Amino acid sequence: MTRRKSEEIRREEILEAALKCFSKRGYHDTRMDDIIKESGLSKGAIYWYFKGKRDIFIFLIEQHLEEDKIIWERLLKEYELGPDFLIKAGLLYLKKHFEDEKLSPFFTEFIAESYRDKRIRKKLNEVYKRWIEMVKEAFDMVIKEGKMKKFDTESLSISLIALIEGLVELKTIFGEKLKYEKIWRTFAKALLEGIQKGR
């Protein structure tokens, strides 16, 4: 048990070091030696867990997706499912990206690298498909319960995710000047007025 725990901690140290390197230097300018130095672990220890930097890079995005799934499941338990639920979920996701200085640069790197690497592009495709499915399922359930007008929920889900991702990208350009909470709430109010039944 102790050994397994220490292995999990060691792997997290590698991933944290890699995330810092990728966010600071970018994927191409990060070498395995940079990750080794940042982590403070030996070369052998890192290669025991990962074949190379691309495997680390892909694992980081898988971990990010798993964290999003956990947050989503927690929200489903805590809040009543309705149109406003998606607004809360979007705000939480934005908050996570805007407050973690390493996450947004890393995700931007991941998208950029997907243009050059088929394996990374395939992983990114899986990530977005899963997000779209999660949001679509929530919209479908709200429509089924009669709380929302009938819409093409797949298109609505893609649009919602595109806005969130667009705001995350704009953070890189505008920094703290981008009032993401105000922008998101303004959009949310307009969306809710348009999709709620009885309006």
Short mmCIF file of N, CA and C in Angstrom, two decimals, residues 110-188:
data_model
loop_
_atom_site.label_atom_id
_atom_site.label_comp_id
_atom_site.label_asym_id
_atom_site.label_seq_id
_atom_site.Cartn_x
_atom_site.Cartn_y
_atom_site.Cartn_z
N PHE A 110 -1.49 22.18 -26.45
CA PHE A 110 -2.06 20.90 -26.86
C PHE A 110 -2.82 21.05 -28.18
N ILE A 111 -3.60 22.13 -28.29
CA ILE A 111 -4.34 22.38 -29.52
C ILE A 111 -3.37 22.66 -30.68
N ALA A 112 -2.36 23.49 -30.43
CA ALA A 112 -1.38 23.81 -31.48
C ALA A 112 -0.66 22.54 -31.95
N GLU A 113 -0.30 21.69 -31.02
CA GLU A 113 0.44 20.47 -31.37
C GLU A 113 -0.43 19.47 -32.13
N SER A 114 -1.73 19.55 -31.94
CA SER A 114 -2.64 18.63 -32.63
C SER A 114 -2.63 18.83 -34.15
N TYR A 115 -2.20 20.00 -34.60
CA TYR A 115 -2.09 20.25 -36.05
C TYR A 115 -0.94 19.45 -36.66
N ARG A 116 0.06 19.12 -35.82
CA ARG A 116 1.26 18.45 -36.34
C ARG A 116 1.34 16.97 -36.02
N ASP A 117 0.62 16.55 -34.98
CA ASP A 117 0.76 15.18 -34.49
C ASP A 117 -0.59 14.47 -34.53
N LYS A 118 -0.69 13.40 -35.33
CA LYS A 118 -1.96 12.68 -35.49
C LYS A 118 -2.44 12.06 -34.18
N ARG A 119 -1.53 11.53 -33.39
CA ARG A 119 -1.92 10.89 -32.13
C ARG A 119 -2.51 11.92 -31.16
N ILE A 120 -1.89 13.07 -31.11
CA ILE A 120 -2.39 14.14 -30.24
C ILE A 120 -3.73 14.66 -30.77
N ARG A 121 -3.85 14.79 -32.10
CA ARG A 121 -5.12 15.23 -32.70
C ARG A 121 -6.25 14.25 -32.38
N LYS A 122 -5.93 12.96 -32.43
CA LYS A 122 -6.93 11.93 -32.10
C LYS A 122 -7.37 12.05 -30.64
N LYS A 123 -6.40 12.30 -29.76
CA LYS A 123 -6.72 12.45 -28.33
C LYS A 123 -7.58 13.69 -28.11
N LEU A 124 -7.25 14.77 -28.79
CA LEU A 124 -8.02 16.00 -28.65
C LEU A 124 -9.45 15.79 -29.15
N ASN A 125 -9.59 15.05 -30.24
CA ASN A 125 -10.90 14.70 -30.79
C ASN A 125 -11.73 13.95 -29.75
N GLU A 126 -11.09 12.98 -29.07
CA GLU A 126 -11.78 12.20 -28.02
C GLU A 126 -12.23 13.11 -26.88
N VAL A 127 -11.35 14.04 -26.50
CA VAL A 127 -11.65 14.95 -25.39
C VAL A 127 -12.89 15.78 -25.71
N TYR A 128 -12.91 16.40 -26.89
CA TYR A 128 -14.05 17.25 -27.23
C TYR A 128 -15.32 16.47 -27.46
N LYS A 129 -15.21 15.29 -28.03
CA LYS A 129 -16.41 14.45 -28.22
C LYS A 129 -17.05 14.12 -26.87
N ARG A 130 -16.19 13.81 -25.90
CA ARG A 130 -16.71 13.46 -24.56
C ARG A 130 -17.37 14.67 -23.91
N TRP A 131 -16.75 15.85 -24.03
CA TRP A 131 -17.36 17.07 -23.47
C TRP A 131 -18.70 17.34 -24.12
N ILE A 132 -18.75 17.23 -25.43
CA ILE A 132 -20.01 17.47 -26.16
C ILE A 132 -21.08 16.48 -25.70
N GLU A 133 -20.71 15.22 -25.55
CA GLU A 133 -21.65 14.19 -25.07
C GLU A 133 -22.19 14.53 -23.69
N MET A 134 -21.30 14.95 -22.77
CA MET A 134 -21.72 15.26 -21.39
C MET A 134 -22.72 16.41 -21.37
N VAL A 135 -22.43 17.47 -22.13
CA VAL A 135 -23.32 18.63 -22.16
C VAL A 135 -24.63 18.28 -22.86
N LYS A 136 -24.53 17.55 -23.97
CA LYS A 136 -25.72 17.14 -24.72
C LYS A 136 -26.66 16.29 -23.85
N GLU A 137 -26.10 15.35 -23.09
CA GLU A 137 -26.91 14.50 -22.20
C GLU A 137 -27.69 15.35 -21.21
N ALA A 138 -27.03 16.39 -20.68
CA ALA A 138 -27.70 17.27 -19.72
C ALA A 138 -28.82 18.05 -20.40
N PHE A 139 -28.56 18.60 -21.58
CA PHE A 139 -29.60 19.32 -22.32
C PHE A 139 -30.77 18.40 -22.65
N ASP A 140 -30.48 17.18 -23.11
CA ASP A 140 -31.54 16.21 -23.47
C ASP A 140 -32.43 15.89 -22.27
N MET A 141 -31.80 15.76 -21.11
CA MET A 141 -32.55 15.46 -19.89
C MET A 141 -33.47 16.62 -19.49
N VAL A 142 -32.96 17.84 -19.63
CA VAL A 142 -33.75 19.03 -19.29
C VAL A 142 -34.95 19.16 -20.23
N ILE A 143 -34.76 18.87 -21.51
CA ILE A 143 -35.86 18.90 -22.49
C ILE A 143 -36.88 17.83 -22.13
N LYS A 144 -36.40 16.64 -21.80
CA LYS A 144 -37.29 15.52 -21.44
C LYS A 144 -38.15 15.87 -20.23
N GLU A 145 -37.58 16.62 -19.29
CA GLU A 145 -38.31 17.01 -18.08
C GLU A 145 -39.22 18.22 -18.32
N GLY A 146 -39.22 18.74 -19.54
CA GLY A 146 -40.11 19.86 -19.88
C GLY A 146 -39.65 21.21 -19.38
N LYS A 147 -38.36 21.36 -19.05
CA LYS A 147 -37.85 22.63 -18.52
C LYS A 147 -37.23 23.50 -19.61
N MET A 148 -37.17 22.97 -20.82
CA MET A 148 -36.48 23.68 -21.88
C MET A 148 -37.15 23.39 -23.22
N LYS A 149 -37.14 24.38 -24.10
CA LYS A 149 -37.69 24.18 -25.44
C LYS A 149 -36.85 23.14 -26.19
N LYS A 150 -37.44 22.54 -27.22
CA LYS A 150 -36.71 21.56 -28.02
C LYS A 150 -35.73 22.27 -28.94
N PHE A 151 -34.49 21.81 -28.89
CA PHE A 151 -33.42 22.35 -29.72
C PHE A 151 -32.59 21.20 -30.27
N ASP A 152 -31.75 21.51 -31.25
CA ASP A 152 -30.71 20.59 -31.68
C ASP A 152 -29.64 20.65 -30.60
N THR A 153 -29.70 19.72 -29.64
CA THR A 153 -28.84 19.81 -28.45
C THR A 153 -27.36 19.60 -28.74
N GLU A 154 -27.07 18.88 -29.82
CA GLU A 154 -25.65 18.71 -30.17
C GLU A 154 -25.04 20.04 -30.62
N SER A 155 -25.77 20.75 -31.49
CA SER A 155 -25.29 22.07 -31.96
C SER A 155 -25.19 23.06 -30.80
N LEU A 156 -26.18 23.01 -29.91
CA LEU A 156 -26.19 23.90 -28.75
C LEU A 156 -24.99 23.60 -27.84
N SER A 157 -24.69 22.31 -27.65
CA SER A 157 -23.56 21.90 -26.81
C SER A 157 -22.23 22.35 -27.40
N ILE A 158 -22.08 22.18 -28.71
CA ILE A 158 -20.85 22.59 -29.39
C ILE A 158 -20.67 24.10 -29.26
N SER A 159 -21.76 24.86 -29.44
CA SER A 159 -21.70 26.32 -29.34
C SER A 159 -21.29 26.76 -27.94
N LEU A 160 -21.84 26.11 -26.95
CA LEU A 160 -21.54 26.43 -25.55
C LEU A 160 -20.07 26.18 -25.24
N ILE A 161 -19.58 25.03 -25.67
CA ILE A 161 -18.17 24.67 -25.45
C ILE A 161 -17.25 25.61 -26.22
N ALA A 162 -17.66 25.97 -27.44
CA ALA A 162 -16.84 26.88 -28.25
C ALA A 162 -16.69 28.24 -27.57
N LEU A 163 -17.76 28.74 -26.95
CA LEU A 163 -17.68 30.02 -26.26
C LEU A 163 -16.73 29.92 -25.07
N ILE A 164 -16.85 28.85 -24.30
CA ILE A 164 -15.98 28.67 -23.13
C ILE A 164 -14.52 28.61 -23.57
N GLU A 165 -14.25 27.79 -24.60
CA GLU A 165 -12.88 27.65 -25.09
C GLU A 165 -12.36 28.97 -25.66
N GLY A 166 -13.25 29.71 -26.34
CA GLY A 166 -12.86 31.01 -26.89
C GLY A 166 -12.46 31.99 -25.80
N LEU A 167 -13.19 31.99 -24.69
CA LEU A 167 -12.85 32.86 -23.56
C LEU A 167 -11.52 32.46 -22.94
N VAL A 168 -11.28 31.16 -22.87
CA VAL A 168 -10.00 30.67 -22.34
C VAL A 168 -8.85 31.16 -23.23
N GLU A 169 -9.05 31.10 -24.57
CA GLU A 169 -8.02 31.56 -25.50
C GLU A 169 -7.81 33.08 -25.37
N LEU A 170 -8.92 33.83 -25.20
CA LEU A 170 -8.81 35.28 -25.08
C LEU A 170 -8.07 35.70 -23.81
N LYS A 171 -8.07 34.82 -22.83
CA LYS A 171 -7.34 35.12 -21.59
C LYS A 171 -5.86 35.34 -21.89
N THR A 172 -5.33 34.56 -22.84
CA THR A 172 -3.93 34.67 -23.24
C THR A 172 -3.64 36.05 -23.80
N ILE A 173 -4.63 36.63 -24.51
CA ILE A 173 -4.45 37.93 -25.15
C ILE A 173 -4.70 39.09 -24.18
N PHE A 174 -5.82 39.02 -23.44
CA PHE A 174 -6.23 40.13 -22.59
C PHE A 174 -5.81 40.02 -21.13
N GLY A 175 -5.50 38.81 -20.69
CA GLY A 175 -5.11 38.61 -19.29
C GLY A 175 -6.23 38.97 -18.33
N GLU A 176 -5.87 39.64 -17.25
CA GLU A 176 -6.83 39.98 -16.18
C GLU A 176 -7.89 40.99 -16.64
N LYS A 177 -7.62 41.69 -17.74
CA LYS A 177 -8.58 42.68 -18.23
C LYS A 177 -9.86 42.03 -18.75
N LEU A 178 -9.77 40.76 -19.09
CA LEU A 178 -10.94 40.06 -19.61
C LEU A 178 -11.85 39.67 -18.44
N LYS A 179 -12.99 40.30 -18.34
CA LYS A 179 -13.93 40.04 -17.24
C LYS A 179 -14.80 38.84 -17.61
N TYR A 180 -14.20 37.66 -17.49
CA TYR A 180 -14.87 36.45 -17.98
C TYR A 180 -16.18 36.14 -17.26
N GLU A 181 -16.24 36.44 -15.95
CA GLU A 181 -17.48 36.13 -15.21
C GLU A 181 -18.63 36.98 -15.74
N LYS A 182 -18.37 38.28 -15.97
CA LYS A 182 -19.40 39.19 -16.48
C LYS A 182 -19.83 38.75 -17.89
N ILE A 183 -18.85 38.41 -18.74
CA ILE A 183 -19.14 37.98 -20.11
C ILE A 183 -19.99 36.71 -20.09
N TRP A 184 -19.57 35.75 -19.26
CA TRP A 184 -20.29 34.47 -19.21
C TRP A 184 -21.71 34.65 -18.67
N ARG A 185 -21.87 35.46 -17.62
CA ARG A 185 -23.20 35.68 -17.04
C ARG A 185 -24.13 36.41 -18.03
N THR A 186 -23.56 37.35 -18.79
CA THR A 186 -24.36 38.07 -19.80
C THR A 186 -24.86 37.09 -20.85
N PHE A 187 -23.94 36.24 -21.33
CA PHE A 187 -24.31 35.22 -22.31
C PHE A 187 -25.34 34.26 -21.71
N ALA A 188 -25.11 33.85 -20.45
CA ALA A 188 -25.99 32.90 -19.78
C ALA A 188 -27.42 33.44 -19.68
#
